[in-house]
């Protein structure tokens, strides 16, 4: 078993490590969202429902993972208690990001809107552990 003590805030990961782990977060998140989209299509979501089109969710997923990493880094360095801030900020941002999906009920139906909302949750569940690894928080 390895040491699970977080690195001090002054520890900076190497650029290659950042790039590799962010690529893993992005690829995992896009893959999860592709699976969600396929399942939603199989459940009868209309084929024209834009949030389930790969061109839409891929760009937004990449942007979301990168924005999340930046927000994590800023919160980690700017907050006196980043663990506490992120414990409410991450769920609040994910929940707020799902609100616009509710306005698409007439276009995507229940399955489509549920899938679109899950496409916010899945990347968060993949990316947050990677952010924790890249930029550990103080105890």
PDB file of N, CA and C in Angstrom, residues 5-14 18 76 133-136:
ATOM      1  N   UNK A   5      -0.877  10.219   1.911  1.00  0.00           N
ATOM      2  CA  UNK A   5      -0.786  11.588   2.387  1.00  0.00           C
ATOM      3  C   UNK A   5      -0.720  12.520   1.187  1.00  0.00           C
ATOM      4  N   UNK A   6      -1.605  13.531   1.139  1.00  0.00           N
ATOM      5  CA  UNK A   6      -1.570  14.451   0.006  1.00  0.00           C
ATOM      6  C   UNK A   6      -0.261  15.230  -0.027  1.00  0.00           C
ATOM      7  N   UNK A   7       0.141  15.569  -1.223  1.00  0.00           N
ATOM      8  CA  UNK A   7       1.330  16.387  -1.398  1.00  0.00           C
ATOM      9  C   UNK A   7       1.029  17.809  -0.933  1.00  0.00           C
ATOM     10  N   UNK A   8       2.044  18.532  -0.480  1.00  0.00           N
ATOM     11  CA  UNK A   8       1.794  19.912  -0.071  1.00  0.00           C
ATOM     12  C   UNK A   8       1.329  20.744  -1.260  1.00  0.00           C
ATOM     13  N   UNK A   9       0.618  21.838  -0.954  1.00  0.00           N
ATOM     14  CA  UNK A   9       0.093  22.683  -2.021  1.00  0.00           C
ATOM     15  C   UNK A   9       1.190  23.234  -2.908  1.00  0.00           C
ATOM     16  N   UNK A  10       2.387  23.376  -2.376  1.00  0.00           N
ATOM     17  CA  UNK A  10       3.465  23.935  -3.172  1.00  0.00           C
ATOM     18  C   UNK A  10       3.995  22.948  -4.206  1.00  0.00           C
ATOM     19  N   UNK A  11       3.661  21.676  -4.066  1.00  0.00           N
ATOM     20  CA  UNK A  11       4.106  20.673  -5.025  1.00  0.00           C
ATOM     21  C   UNK A  11       3.375  20.889  -6.342  1.00  0.00           C
ATOM     22  N   UNK A  12       4.135  21.017  -7.375  1.00  0.00           N
ATOM     23  CA  UNK A  12       3.532  21.224  -8.695  1.00  0.00           C
ATOM     24  C   UNK A  12       3.770  19.988  -9.546  1.00  0.00           C
ATOM     25  N   UNK A  13       2.700  19.450 -10.119  1.00  0.00           N
ATOM     26  CA  UNK A  13       2.907  18.298 -11.005  1.00  0.00           C
ATOM     27  C   UNK A  13       3.625  18.729 -12.274  1.00  0.00           C
ATOM     28  N   UNK A  14       4.302  17.795 -12.868  1.00  0.00           N
ATOM     29  CA  UNK A  14       5.024  18.081 -14.107  1.00  0.00           C
ATOM     30  C   UNK A  14       4.033  18.270 -15.247  1.00  0.00           C
ATOM     31  N   UNK A  18       0.394  16.376 -16.022  1.00  0.00           N
ATOM     32  CA  UNK A  18      -0.881  17.096 -16.140  1.00  0.00           C
ATOM     33  C   UNK A  18      -1.558  16.730 -17.452  1.00  0.00           C
ATOM     34  N   UNK A  76      -8.005  25.613  -5.093  1.00  0.00           N
ATOM     35  CA  UNK A  76      -6.954  25.007  -4.273  1.00  0.00           C
ATOM     36  C   UNK A  76      -5.946  26.050  -3.807  1.00  0.00           C
ATOM     37  N   UNK A 133      -5.848  13.708  -7.653  1.00  0.00           N
ATOM     38  CA  UNK A 133      -4.526  13.112  -7.845  1.00  0.00           C
ATOM     39  C   UNK A 133      -3.529  14.159  -8.332  1.00  0.00           C
ATOM     40  N   UNK A 134      -3.948  14.958  -9.296  1.00  0.00           N
ATOM     41  CA  UNK A 134      -3.062  15.972  -9.863  1.00  0.00           C
ATOM     42  C   UNK A 134      -2.763  17.098  -8.879  1.00  0.00           C
ATOM     43  N   UNK A 135      -3.800  17.563  -8.227  1.00  0.00           N
ATOM     44  CA  UNK A 135      -3.701  18.710  -7.328  1.00  0.00           C
ATOM     45  C   UNK A 135      -4.320  18.354  -5.983  1.00  0.00           C
ATOM     46  N   UNK A 136      -3.627  17.575  -5.184  1.00  0.00           N
ATOM     47  CA  UNK A 136      -4.198  17.125  -3.925  1.00  0.00           C
ATOM     48  C   UNK A 136      -4.520  18.295  -2.991  1.00  0.00           C
TER      49      UNK A 136
END
